Amino acid sequence: MPGRRPRWILRIAEERMDILFQLADKEFSKHPERSHRYVELARRISKKYNLRIPRKWKRRFCKSCYKFLKPGYNCRIRLSRGKIHYQCLECGRIMRFPYIREKKLKRRNKIEYHTSKKRADEKVPINNNITDRESRSQ
């Protein structure tokens, strides 16, 4: 029964996946096939070392044909009923992701803005008591 892989190996694998996705993003306009290959390699690394693909990159490739998705070129993005719809224009697959976190953050910011505005609008009572300094100077 083999032991767990050392943490440094997993860290290197995560870095390699990140580098591959960055290269895929950079190379897509000139060499789309190369960027698709980078996605394939990153997926292999994640499966080999049993690592999750980071959330920011997970939405950037199709779950059906595993092609790199670049919005406006081979991907269509729509918002509907609290979900983000990514449509791959290569295979036609529609992937749906909730955007609850973003909605919660927006709602929280709105509430904080209104509560801070109310606090600023409230009149601050001015203390008319004479301090020790003022009484000494008189």
mmCIF file of N, CA and C in Angstrom:
data_model
loop_
_atom_site.group_PDB
_atom_site.id
_atom_site.type_symbol
_atom_site.label_atom_id
_atom_site.label_comp_id
_atom_site.label_asym_id
_atom_site.label_seq_id
_atom_site.Cartn_x
_atom_site.Cartn_y
_atom_site.Cartn_z
ATOM 1 N N MET A 1 0.841 -1.173 0.000
ATOM 2 C CA MET A 1 0.000 0.000 0.000
ATOM 3 C C MET A 1 0.893 1.246 0.000
ATOM 4 N N PRO A 2 0.946 1.959 -1.121
ATOM 5 C CA PRO A 2 1.822 3.132 -1.183
ATOM 6 C C PRO A 2 1.284 4.285 -0.341
ATOM 7 N N GLY A 3 2.198 5.131 0.123
ATOM 8 C CA GLY A 3 1.803 6.284 0.925
ATOM 9 C C GLY A 3 1.343 7.439 0.053
ATOM 10 N N ARG A 4 0.999 8.516 0.706
ATOM 11 C CA ARG A 4 0.572 9.714 -0.025
ATOM 12 C C ARG A 4 1.761 10.388 -0.697
ATOM 13 N N ARG A 5 1.466 11.095 -1.758
ATOM 14 C CA ARG A 5 2.520 11.847 -2.446
ATOM 15 C C ARG A 5 2.938 13.021 -1.570
ATOM 16 N N PRO A 6 4.191 13.381 -1.633
ATOM 17 C CA PRO A 6 4.637 14.546 -0.862
ATOM 18 C C PRO A 6 3.953 15.826 -1.349
ATOM 19 N N ARG A 7 3.785 16.753 -0.433
ATOM 20 C CA ARG A 7 3.087 18.002 -0.750
ATOM 21 C C ARG A 7 3.812 18.805 -1.844
ATOM 22 N N TRP A 8 5.139 18.730 -1.875
ATOM 23 C CA TRP A 8 5.884 19.505 -2.875
ATOM 24 C C TRP A 8 5.597 19.025 -4.295
ATOM 25 N N ILE A 9 5.329 17.743 -4.457
ATOM 26 C CA ILE A 9 4.991 17.208 -5.781
ATOM 27 C C ILE A 9 3.617 17.733 -6.216
ATOM 28 N N LEU A 10 2.673 17.769 -5.272
ATOM 29 C CA LEU A 10 1.336 18.264 -5.588
ATOM 30 C C LEU A 10 1.372 19.755 -5.920
ATOM 31 N N ARG A 11 2.220 20.499 -5.220
ATOM 32 C CA ARG A 11 2.359 21.933 -5.483
ATOM 33 C C ARG A 11 2.909 22.170 -6.892
ATOM 34 N N ILE A 12 3.896 21.372 -7.278
ATOM 35 C CA ILE A 12 4.463 21.489 -8.625
ATOM 36 C C ILE A 12 3.399 21.163 -9.681
ATOM 37 N N ALA A 13 2.602 20.135 -9.419
ATOM 38 C CA ALA A 13 1.542 19.761 -10.360
ATOM 39 C C ALA A 13 0.518 20.899 -10.495
ATOM 40 N N GLU A 14 0.163 21.551 -9.378
ATOM 41 C CA GLU A 14 -0.771 22.679 -9.437
ATOM 42 C C GLU A 14 -0.183 23.827 -10.253
ATOM 43 N N GLU A 15 1.101 24.094 -10.052
ATOM 44 C CA GLU A 15 1.760 25.158 -10.809
ATOM 45 C C GLU A 15 1.774 24.845 -12.299
ATOM 46 N N ARG A 16 2.046 23.591 -12.635
ATOM 47 C CA ARG A 16 2.070 23.191 -14.044
ATOM 48 C C ARG A 16 0.698 23.346 -14.692
ATOM 49 N N MET A 17 -0.354 22.963 -13.954
ATOM 50 C CA MET A 17 -1.710 23.127 -14.495
ATOM 51 C C MET A 17 -2.006 24.605 -14.738
ATOM 52 N N ASP A 18 -1.633 25.440 -13.782
ATOM 53 C CA ASP A 18 -1.883 26.872 -13.919
ATOM 54 C C ASP A 18 -1.117 27.440 -15.115
ATOM 55 N N ILE A 19 0.131 27.042 -15.270
ATOM 56 C CA ILE A 19 0.942 27.506 -16.400
ATOM 57 C C ILE A 19 0.325 27.068 -17.719
ATOM 58 N N LEU A 20 -0.135 25.817 -17.793
ATOM 59 C CA LEU A 20 -0.741 25.320 -19.031
ATOM 60 C C LEU A 20 -2.006 26.091 -19.391
ATOM 61 N N PHE A 21 -2.840 26.396 -18.397
ATOM 62 C CA PHE A 21 -4.048 27.159 -18.692
ATOM 63 C C PHE A 21 -3.714 28.590 -19.101
ATOM 64 N N GLN A 22 -2.702 29.188 -18.491
ATOM 65 C CA GLN A 22 -2.292 30.535 -18.900
ATOM 66 C C GLN A 22 -1.777 30.528 -20.339
ATOM 67 N N LEU A 23 -0.993 29.515 -20.681
ATOM 68 C CA LEU A 23 -0.503 29.403 -22.051
ATOM 69 C C LEU A 23 -1.656 29.187 -23.039
ATOM 70 N N ALA A 24 -2.630 28.377 -22.628
ATOM 71 C CA ALA A 24 -3.790 28.133 -23.493
ATOM 72 C C ALA A 24 -4.537 29.435 -23.750
ATOM 73 N N ASP A 25 -4.664 30.252 -22.732
ATOM 74 C CA ASP A 25 -5.347 31.528 -22.875
ATOM 75 C C ASP A 25 -4.574 32.459 -23.806
ATOM 76 N N LYS A 26 -3.249 32.474 -23.649
ATOM 77 C CA LYS A 26 -2.413 33.359 -24.453
ATOM 78 C C LYS A 26 -2.329 32.899 -25.914
ATOM 79 N N GLU A 27 -2.264 31.603 -26.143
ATOM 80 C CA GLU A 27 -2.045 31.053 -27.484
ATOM 81 C C GLU A 27 -3.321 30.878 -28.304
ATOM 82 N N PHE A 28 -4.482 31.073 -27.683
ATOM 83 C CA PHE A 28 -5.725 30.730 -28.372
ATOM 84 C C PHE A 28 -5.921 31.497 -29.672
ATOM 85 N N SER A 29 -5.591 32.785 -29.689
ATOM 86 C CA SER A 29 -5.860 33.589 -30.892
ATOM 87 C C SER A 29 -5.021 33.128 -32.088
ATOM 88 N N LYS A 30 -3.777 32.708 -31.848
ATOM 89 C CA LYS A 30 -2.913 32.279 -32.958
ATOM 90 C C LYS A 30 -3.018 30.786 -33.248
ATOM 91 N N HIS A 31 -3.030 29.973 -32.178
ATOM 92 C CA HIS A 31 -3.013 28.517 -32.334
ATOM 93 C C HIS A 31 -4.075 27.870 -31.440
ATOM 94 N N PRO A 32 -5.338 27.850 -31.874
ATOM 95 C CA PRO A 32 -6.382 27.264 -31.024
ATOM 96 C C PRO A 32 -6.162 25.779 -30.733
ATOM 97 N N GLU A 33 -5.620 25.044 -31.697
ATOM 98 C CA GLU A 33 -5.394 23.607 -31.463
ATOM 99 C C GLU A 33 -4.346 23.394 -30.368
ATOM 100 N N ARG A 34 -3.365 24.262 -30.336
ATOM 101 C CA ARG A 34 -2.339 24.163 -29.298
ATOM 102 C C ARG A 34 -2.961 24.419 -27.918
ATOM 103 N N SER A 35 -3.869 25.386 -27.847
ATOM 104 C CA SER A 35 -4.506 25.669 -26.555
ATOM 105 C C SER A 35 -5.400 24.503 -26.123
ATOM 106 N N HIS A 36 -6.038 23.827 -27.071
ATOM 107 C CA HIS A 36 -6.833 22.647 -26.732
ATOM 108 C C HIS A 36 -5.933 21.536 -26.185
ATOM 109 N N ARG A 37 -4.752 21.431 -26.752
ATOM 110 C CA ARG A 37 -3.784 20.427 -26.273
ATOM 111 C C ARG A 37 -3.315 20.753 -24.856
ATOM 112 N N TYR A 38 -3.111 22.036 -24.565
ATOM 113 C CA TYR A 38 -2.705 22.433 -23.219
ATOM 114 C C TYR A 38 -3.776 22.062 -22.188
ATOM 115 N N VAL A 39 -5.032 22.218 -22.567
ATOM 116 C CA VAL A 39 -6.129 21.836 -21.669
ATOM 117 C C VAL A 39 -6.094 20.337 -21.422
ATOM 118 N N GLU A 40 -5.861 19.581 -22.480
ATOM 119 C CA GLU A 40 -5.787 18.121 -22.355
ATOM 120 C C GLU A 40 -4.659 17.717 -21.397
ATOM 121 N N LEU A 41 -3.490 18.353 -21.540
ATOM 122 C CA LEU A 41 -2.357 18.041 -20.655
ATOM 123 C C LEU A 41 -2.659 18.413 -19.198
ATOM 124 N N ALA A 42 -3.287 19.565 -19.000
ATOM 125 C CA ALA A 42 -3.633 19.991 -17.635
ATOM 126 C C ALA A 42 -4.622 19.016 -17.007
ATOM 127 N N ARG A 43 -5.583 18.534 -17.782
ATOM 128 C CA ARG A 43 -6.540 17.553 -17.267
ATOM 129 C C ARG A 43 -5.847 16.247 -16.881
ATOM 130 N N ARG A 44 -4.887 15.840 -17.702
ATOM 131 C CA ARG A 44 -4.135 14.609 -17.382
ATOM 132 C C ARG A 44 -3.378 14.761 -16.068
ATOM 133 N N ILE A 45 -2.756 15.912 -15.875
ATOM 134 C CA ILE A 45 -2.019 16.158 -14.621
ATOM 135 C C ILE A 45 -2.979 16.104 -13.444
ATOM 136 N N SER A 46 -4.150 16.732 -13.589
ATOM 137 C CA SER A 46 -5.108 16.742 -12.472
ATOM 138 C C SER A 46 -5.610 15.338 -12.154
ATOM 139 N N LYS A 47 -5.781 14.517 -13.188
ATOM 140 C CA LYS A 47 -6.235 13.140 -12.935
ATOM 141 C C LYS A 47 -5.125 12.284 -12.340
ATOM 142 N N LYS A 48 -3.912 12.476 -12.818
ATOM 143 C CA LYS A 48 -2.801 11.669 -12.330
ATOM 144 C C LYS A 48 -2.519 11.918 -10.850
ATOM 145 N N TYR A 49 -2.535 13.193 -10.456
ATOM 146 C CA TYR A 49 -2.219 13.543 -9.078
ATOM 147 C C TYR A 49 -3.455 13.757 -8.213
ATOM 148 N N ASN A 50 -4.630 13.471 -8.781
ATOM 149 C CA ASN A 50 -5.898 13.569 -8.065
ATOM 150 C C ASN A 50 -6.079 14.970 -7.470
ATOM 151 N N LEU A 51 -5.902 15.975 -8.321
ATOM 152 C CA LEU A 51 -6.038 17.369 -7.924
ATOM 153 C C LEU A 51 -7.237 17.992 -8.619
ATOM 154 N N ARG A 52 -7.848 18.946 -7.952
ATOM 155 C CA ARG A 52 -8.935 19.678 -8.579
ATOM 156 C C ARG A 52 -8.368 20.770 -9.469
ATOM 157 N N ILE A 53 -9.027 20.993 -10.577
ATOM 158 C CA ILE A 53 -8.662 22.109 -11.435
ATOM 159 C C ILE A 53 -9.214 23.366 -10.760
ATOM 160 N N PRO A 54 -8.414 24.427 -10.654
ATOM 161 C CA PRO A 54 -8.886 25.651 -9.989
ATOM 162 C C PRO A 54 -10.167 26.187 -10.621
ATOM 163 N N ARG A 55 -10.996 26.805 -9.796
ATOM 164 C CA ARG A 55 -12.317 27.257 -10.225
ATOM 165 C C ARG A 55 -12.246 28.228 -11.400
ATOM 166 N N LYS A 56 -11.244 29.109 -11.395
ATOM 167 C CA LYS A 56 -11.165 30.089 -12.480
ATOM 168 C C LYS A 56 -10.884 29.433 -13.824
ATOM 169 N N TRP A 57 -10.239 28.270 -13.814
ATOM 170 C CA TRP A 57 -9.940 27.578 -15.077
ATOM 171 C C TRP A 57 -10.969 26.511 -15.408
ATOM 172 N N LYS A 58 -11.693 26.034 -14.404
ATOM 173 C CA LYS A 58 -12.655 24.952 -14.625
ATOM 174 C C LYS A 58 -13.743 25.364 -15.612
ATOM 175 N N ARG A 59 -14.092 26.639 -15.607
ATOM 176 C CA ARG A 59 -15.139 27.125 -16.498
ATOM 177 C C ARG A 59 -14.606 27.504 -17.873
ATOM 178 N N ARG A 60 -13.328 27.352 -18.100
ATOM 179 C CA ARG A 60 -12.727 27.794 -19.354
ATOM 180 C C ARG A 60 -12.530 26.665 -20.358
ATOM 181 N N PHE A 61 -13.017 25.469 -20.063
ATOM 182 C CA PHE A 61 -12.976 24.408 -21.074
ATOM 183 C C PHE A 61 -14.289 23.646 -21.067
ATOM 184 N N CYS A 62 -14.630 23.087 -22.212
ATOM 185 C CA CYS A 62 -15.897 22.367 -22.370
ATOM 186 C C CYS A 62 -15.815 21.025 -21.664
ATOM 187 N N LYS A 63 -16.885 20.675 -20.968
ATOM 188 C CA LYS A 63 -16.913 19.406 -20.243
ATOM 189 C C LYS A 63 -17.232 18.224 -21.153
ATOM 190 N N SER A 64 -17.602 18.508 -22.392
ATOM 191 C CA SER A 64 -17.945 17.446 -23.322
ATOM 192 C C SER A 64 -16.805 17.144 -24.298
ATOM 193 N N CYS A 65 -16.325 18.195 -24.986
ATOM 194 C CA CYS A 65 -15.277 17.973 -25.992
ATOM 195 C C CYS A 65 -13.889 18.375 -25.480
ATOM 196 N N TYR A 66 -13.821 18.955 -24.276
ATOM 197 C CA TYR A 66 -12.561 19.349 -23.610
ATOM 198 C C TYR A 66 -11.747 20.354 -24.412
ATOM 199 N N LYS A 67 -12.434 21.232 -25.131
ATOM 200 C CA LYS A 67 -11.756 22.302 -25.869
ATOM 201 C C LYS A 67 -11.680 23.534 -24.973
ATOM 202 N N PHE A 68 -10.636 24.326 -25.168
ATOM 203 C CA PHE A 68 -10.496 25.569 -24.420
ATOM 204 C C PHE A 68 -11.544 26.556 -24.922
ATOM 205 N N LEU A 69 -12.231 27.228 -23.994
ATOM 206 C CA LEU A 69 -13.294 28.149 -24.371
ATOM 207 C C LEU A 69 -12.836 29.590 -24.200
ATOM 208 N N LYS A 70 -13.006 30.360 -25.258
ATOM 209 C CA LYS A 70 -12.699 31.786 -25.231
ATOM 210 C C LYS A 70 -13.991 32.516 -25.572
ATOM 211 N N PRO A 71 -14.571 33.242 -24.601
ATOM 212 C CA PRO A 71 -15.841 33.924 -24.871
ATOM 213 C C PRO A 71 -15.748 34.842 -26.083
ATOM 214 N N GLY A 72 -16.729 34.722 -26.958
ATOM 215 C CA GLY A 72 -16.772 35.532 -28.170
ATOM 216 C C GLY A 72 -16.189 34.828 -29.377
ATOM 217 N N TYR A 73 -15.365 33.825 -29.170
ATOM 218 C CA TYR A 73 -14.745 33.099 -30.290
ATOM 219 C C TYR A 73 -15.387 31.723 -30.466
ATOM 220 N N ASN A 74 -15.332 30.904 -29.427
ATOM 221 C CA ASN A 74 -15.943 29.578 -29.539
ATOM 222 C C ASN A 74 -16.836 29.272 -28.341
ATOM 223 N N CYS A 75 -17.311 30.333 -27.689
ATOM 224 C CA CYS A 75 -18.137 30.161 -26.498
ATOM 225 C C CYS A 75 -19.128 31.321 -26.408
ATOM 226 N N ARG A 76 -20.352 31.005 -26.041
ATOM 227 C CA ARG A 76 -21.385 32.021 -25.842
ATOM 228 C C ARG A 76 -21.793 31.983 -24.373
ATOM 229 N N ILE A 77 -21.859 33.151 -23.735
ATOM 230 C CA ILE A 77 -22.204 33.223 -22.318
ATOM 231 C C ILE A 77 -23.499 34.003 -22.169
ATOM 232 N N ARG A 78 -24.433 33.439 -21.399
ATOM 233 C CA ARG A 78 -25.708 34.100 -21.110
ATOM 234 C C ARG A 78 -25.995 33.977 -19.622
ATOM 235 N N LEU A 79 -26.728 34.948 -19.097
ATOM 236 C CA LEU A 79 -27.168 34.915 -17.700
ATOM 237 C C LEU A 79 -28.664 34.676 -17.691
ATOM 238 N N SER A 80 -29.113 33.732 -16.871
ATOM 239 C CA SER A 80 -30.528 33.422 -16.819
ATOM 240 C C SER A 80 -30.876 32.744 -15.499
ATOM 241 N N ARG A 81 -31.829 33.312 -14.785
ATOM 242 C CA ARG A 81 -32.369 32.721 -13.551
ATOM 243 C C ARG A 81 -31.304 32.309 -12.549
ATOM 244 N N GLY A 82 -30.378 33.182 -12.290
ATOM 245 C CA GLY A 82 -29.356 32.901 -11.287
ATOM 246 C C GLY A 82 -28.285 31.927 -11.736
ATOM 247 N N LYS A 83 -28.199 31.697 -13.044
ATOM 248 C CA LYS A 83 -27.188 30.779 -13.566
ATOM 249 C C LYS A 83 -26.466 31.417 -14.734
ATOM 250 N N ILE A 84 -25.216 31.008 -14.903
ATOM 251 C CA ILE A 84 -24.443 31.419 -16.066
ATOM 252 C C ILE A 84 -24.469 30.252 -17.038
ATOM 253 N N HIS A 85 -24.882 30.502 -18.274
ATOM 254 C CA HIS A 85 -24.943 29.455 -19.293
ATOM 255 C C HIS A 85 -23.770 29.657 -20.250
ATOM 256 N N TYR A 86 -22.885 28.669 -20.282
ATOM 257 C CA TYR A 86 -21.781 28.662 -21.231
ATOM 258 C C TYR A 86 -22.156 27.693 -22.343
ATOM 259 N N GLN A 87 -22.206 28.169 -23.580
ATOM 260 C CA GLN A 87 -22.492 27.281 -24.694
ATOM 261 C C GLN A 87 -21.243 27.136 -25.544
ATOM 262 N N CYS A 88 -20.763 25.908 -25.654
ATOM 263 C CA CYS A 88 -19.601 25.616 -26.486
ATOM 264 C C CYS A 88 -20.061 25.632 -27.948
ATOM 265 N N LEU A 89 -19.409 26.455 -28.753
ATOM 266 C CA LEU A 89 -19.781 26.526 -30.164
ATOM 267 C C LEU A 89 -19.079 25.459 -30.996
ATOM 268 N N GLU A 90 -18.210 24.675 -30.374
ATOM 269 C CA GLU A 90 -17.541 23.559 -31.054
ATOM 270 C C GLU A 90 -18.471 22.343 -31.113
ATOM 271 N N CYS A 91 -19.076 22.006 -29.954
ATOM 272 C CA CYS A 91 -19.912 20.800 -29.895
ATOM 273 C C CYS A 91 -21.381 21.102 -29.574
ATOM 274 N N GLY A 92 -21.679 22.342 -29.137
ATOM 275 C CA GLY A 92 -23.058 22.703 -28.839
ATOM 276 C C GLY A 92 -23.497 22.436 -27.413
ATOM 277 N N ARG A 93 -22.629 21.940 -26.582
ATOM 278 C CA ARG A 93 -22.965 21.623 -25.199
ATOM 279 C C ARG A 93 -23.208 22.902 -24.404
ATOM 280 N N ILE A 94 -24.225 22.901 -23.542
ATOM 281 C CA ILE A 94 -24.504 24.028 -22.665
ATOM 282 C C ILE A 94 -24.172 23.618 -21.237
ATOM 283 N N MET A 95 -23.299 24.387 -20.608
ATOM 284 C CA MET A 95 -22.929 24.128 -19.216
ATOM 285 C C MET A 95 -23.528 25.237 -18.358
ATOM 286 N N ARG A 96 -24.098 24.876 -17.242
ATOM 287 C CA ARG A 96 -24.752 25.855 -16.368
ATOM 288 C C ARG A 96 -24.047 25.881 -15.022
ATOM 289 N N PHE A 97 -23.703 27.088 -14.592
ATOM 290 C CA PHE A 97 -23.050 27.276 -13.302
ATOM 291 C C PHE A 97 -23.842 28.315 -12.510
ATOM 292 N N PRO A 98 -24.135 28.060 -11.251
ATOM 293 C CA PRO A 98 -24.840 29.075 -10.458
ATOM 294 C C PRO A 98 -23.915 30.241 -10.134
ATOM 295 N N TYR A 99 -24.483 31.423 -10.027
ATOM 296 C CA TYR A 99 -23.682 32.549 -9.582
ATOM 297 C C TYR A 99 -24.278 33.153 -8.315
ATOM 298 N N ILE A 100 -24.503 32.283 -7.351
ATOM 299 C CA ILE A 100 -25.072 32.671 -6.072
ATOM 300 C C ILE A 100 -24.072 33.508 -5.273
ATOM 301 N N ARG A 101 -22.801 33.135 -5.286
ATOM 302 C CA ARG A 101 -21.799 33.881 -4.529
ATOM 303 C C ARG A 101 -21.755 35.338 -4.955
ATOM 304 N N GLU A 102 -21.783 35.552 -6.263
ATOM 305 C CA GLU A 102 -21.722 36.901 -6.788
ATOM 306 C C GLU A 102 -22.960 37.691 -6.382
ATOM 307 N N LYS A 103 -24.129 37.034 -6.422
ATOM 308 C CA LYS A 103 -25.366 37.704 -6.025
ATOM 309 C C LYS A 103 -25.335 38.059 -4.542
ATOM 310 N N LYS A 104 -24.849 37.115 -3.709
ATOM 311 C CA LYS A 104 -24.781 37.380 -2.274
ATOM 312 C C LYS A 104 -23.848 38.548 -1.983
ATOM 313 N N LEU A 105 -22.710 38.578 -2.652
ATOM 314 C CA LEU A 105 -21.745 39.650 -2.451
ATOM 315 C C LEU A 105 -22.349 40.994 -2.853
ATOM 316 N N LYS A 106 -23.049 41.022 -3.972
ATOM 317 C CA LYS A 106 -23.679 42.255 -4.441
ATOM 318 C C LYS A 106 -24.735 42.722 -3.437
ATOM 319 N N ARG A 107 -25.546 41.781 -2.941
ATOM 320 C CA ARG A 107 -26.587 42.114 -1.976
ATOM 321 C C ARG A 107 -25.968 42.637 -0.676
ATOM 322 N N ARG A 108 -24.899 41.979 -0.225
ATOM 323 C CA ARG A 108 -24.211 42.403 0.995
ATOM 324 C C ARG A 108 -23.653 43.817 0.859
ATOM 325 N N ASN A 109 -23.021 44.091 -0.290
ATOM 326 C CA ASN A 109 -22.466 45.421 -0.532
ATOM 327 C C ASN A 109 -23.563 46.483 -0.558
ATOM 328 N N LYS A 110 -24.700 46.148 -1.131
ATOM 329 C CA LYS A 110 -25.810 47.080 -1.207
ATOM 330 C C LYS A 110 -26.333 47.401 0.198
ATOM 331 N N ILE A 111 -26.473 46.379 1.019
ATOM 332 C CA ILE A 111 -26.948 46.577 2.390
ATOM 333 C C ILE A 111 -25.956 47.414 3.180
ATOM 334 N N GLU A 112 -24.669 47.104 3.060
ATOM 335 C CA GLU A 112 -23.642 47.866 3.775
ATOM 336 C C GLU A 112 -23.631 49.322 3.319
ATOM 337 N N TYR A 113 -23.834 49.557 2.044
ATOM 338 C CA TYR A 113 -23.838 50.926 1.529
ATOM 339 C C TYR A 113 -24.983 51.717 2.143
ATOM 340 N N HIS A 114 -26.181 51.114 2.165
ATOM 341 C CA HIS A 114 -27.341 51.822 2.702
ATOM 342 C C HIS A 114 -27.236 52.041 4.203
ATOM 343 N N THR A 115 -26.694 51.057 4.931
ATOM 344 C CA THR A 115 -26.559 51.255 6.380
ATOM 345 C C THR A 115 -25.509 52.311 6.692
ATOM 346 N N SER A 116 -24.424 52.366 5.944
ATOM 347 C CA SER A 116 -23.405 53.392 6.178
ATOM 348 C C SER A 116 -23.935 54.765 5.793
ATOM 349 N N LYS A 117 -24.776 54.832 4.769
ATOM 350 C CA LYS A 117 -25.369 56.106 4.353
ATOM 351 C C LYS A 117 -26.322 56.624 5.431
ATOM 352 N N LYS A 118 -27.115 55.730 6.037
ATOM 353 C CA LYS A 118 -28.021 56.133 7.108
ATOM 354 C C LYS A 118 -27.244 56.670 8.296
ATOM 355 N N ARG A 119 -26.125 56.007 8.617
ATOM 356 C CA ARG A 119 -25.308 56.472 9.741
ATOM 357 C C ARG A 119 -24.743 57.860 9.472
ATOM 358 N N ALA A 120 -24.361 58.107 8.242
ATOM 359 C CA ALA A 120 -23.803 59.410 7.890
ATOM 360 C C ALA A 120 -24.880 60.492 7.916
ATOM 361 N N ASP A 121 -26.105 60.119 7.566
ATOM 362 C CA ASP A 121 -27.203 61.089 7.559
ATOM 363 C C ASP A 121 -27.694 61.436 8.959
ATOM 364 N N GLU A 122 -27.507 60.541 9.910
ATOM 365 C CA GLU A 122 -27.955 60.814 11.276
ATOM 366 C C GLU A 122 -27.184 61.992 11.834
ATOM 367 N N LYS A 123 -27.895 62.845 12.593
ATOM 368 C CA LYS A 123 -27.233 63.993 13.198
ATOM 369 C C LYS A 123 -26.458 63.527 14.416
ATOM 370 N N VAL A 124 -25.232 63.923 14.473
ATOM 371 C CA VAL A 124 -24.386 63.555 15.598
ATOM 372 C C VAL A 124 -24.589 64.604 16.672
ATOM 373 N N PRO A 125 -25.007 64.213 17.884
ATOM 374 C CA PRO A 125 -25.227 65.212 18.944
ATOM 375 C C PRO A 125 -23.906 65.865 19.341
ATOM 376 N N ILE A 126 -23.955 67.178 19.465
ATOM 377 C CA ILE A 126 -22.768 67.924 19.840
ATOM 378 C C ILE A 126 -22.775 68.075 21.354
ATOM 379 N N ASN A 127 -21.668 67.766 21.967
ATOM 380 C CA ASN A 127 -21.552 67.829 23.415
ATOM 381 C C ASN A 127 -21.224 69.269 23.804
ATOM 382 N N ASN A 128 -22.114 69.905 24.562
ATOM 383 C CA ASN A 128 -21.934 71.305 24.937
ATOM 384 C C ASN A 128 -21.225 71.466 26.276
ATOM 385 N N ASN A 129 -20.755 70.411 26.837
ATOM 386 C CA ASN A 129 -20.040 70.511 28.112
ATOM 387 C C ASN A 129 -18.711 71.205 27.900
ATOM 388 N N ILE A 130 -18.336 72.002 28.857
ATOM 389 C CA ILE A 130 -17.062 72.700 28.777
ATOM 390 C C ILE A 130 -15.980 71.755 29.281
ATOM 391 N N THR A 131 -14.934 71.637 28.495
ATOM 392 C CA THR A 131 -13.853 70.745 28.896
ATOM 393 C C THR A 131 -12.946 71.451 29.883
ATOM 394 N N ASP A 132 -12.030 70.716 30.452
ATOM 395 C CA ASP A 132 -11.120 71.268 31.446
ATOM 396 C C ASP A 132 -10.253 72.366 30.854
ATOM 397 N N ARG A 133 -9.808 72.216 29.635
ATOM 398 C CA ARG A 133 -8.949 73.218 29.003
ATOM 399 C C ARG A 133 -9.659 74.555 28.858
ATOM 400 N N GLU A 134 -10.911 74.476 28.386
ATOM 401 C CA GLU A 134 -11.663 75.700 28.159
ATOM 402 C C GLU A 134 -11.936 76.415 29.484
ATOM 403 N N SER A 135 -12.206 75.644 30.536
ATOM 404 C CA SER A 135 -12.496 76.275 31.833
ATOM 405 C C SER A 135 -11.238 76.902 32.426
ATOM 406 N N ARG A 136 -10.083 76.345 32.145
ATOM 407 C CA ARG A 136 -8.825 76.884 32.660
ATOM 408 C C ARG A 136 -8.489 78.196 31.937
ATOM 409 N N SER A 137 -8.766 78.248 30.652
ATOM 410 C CA SER A 137 -8.403 79.440 29.890
ATOM 411 C C SER A 137 -9.292 80.622 30.253
ATOM 412 N N GLN A 138 -10.471 80.386 30.784
ATOM 413 C CA GLN A 138 -11.377 81.495 31.135
ATOM 414 C C GLN A 138 -11.018 82.069 32.418
#
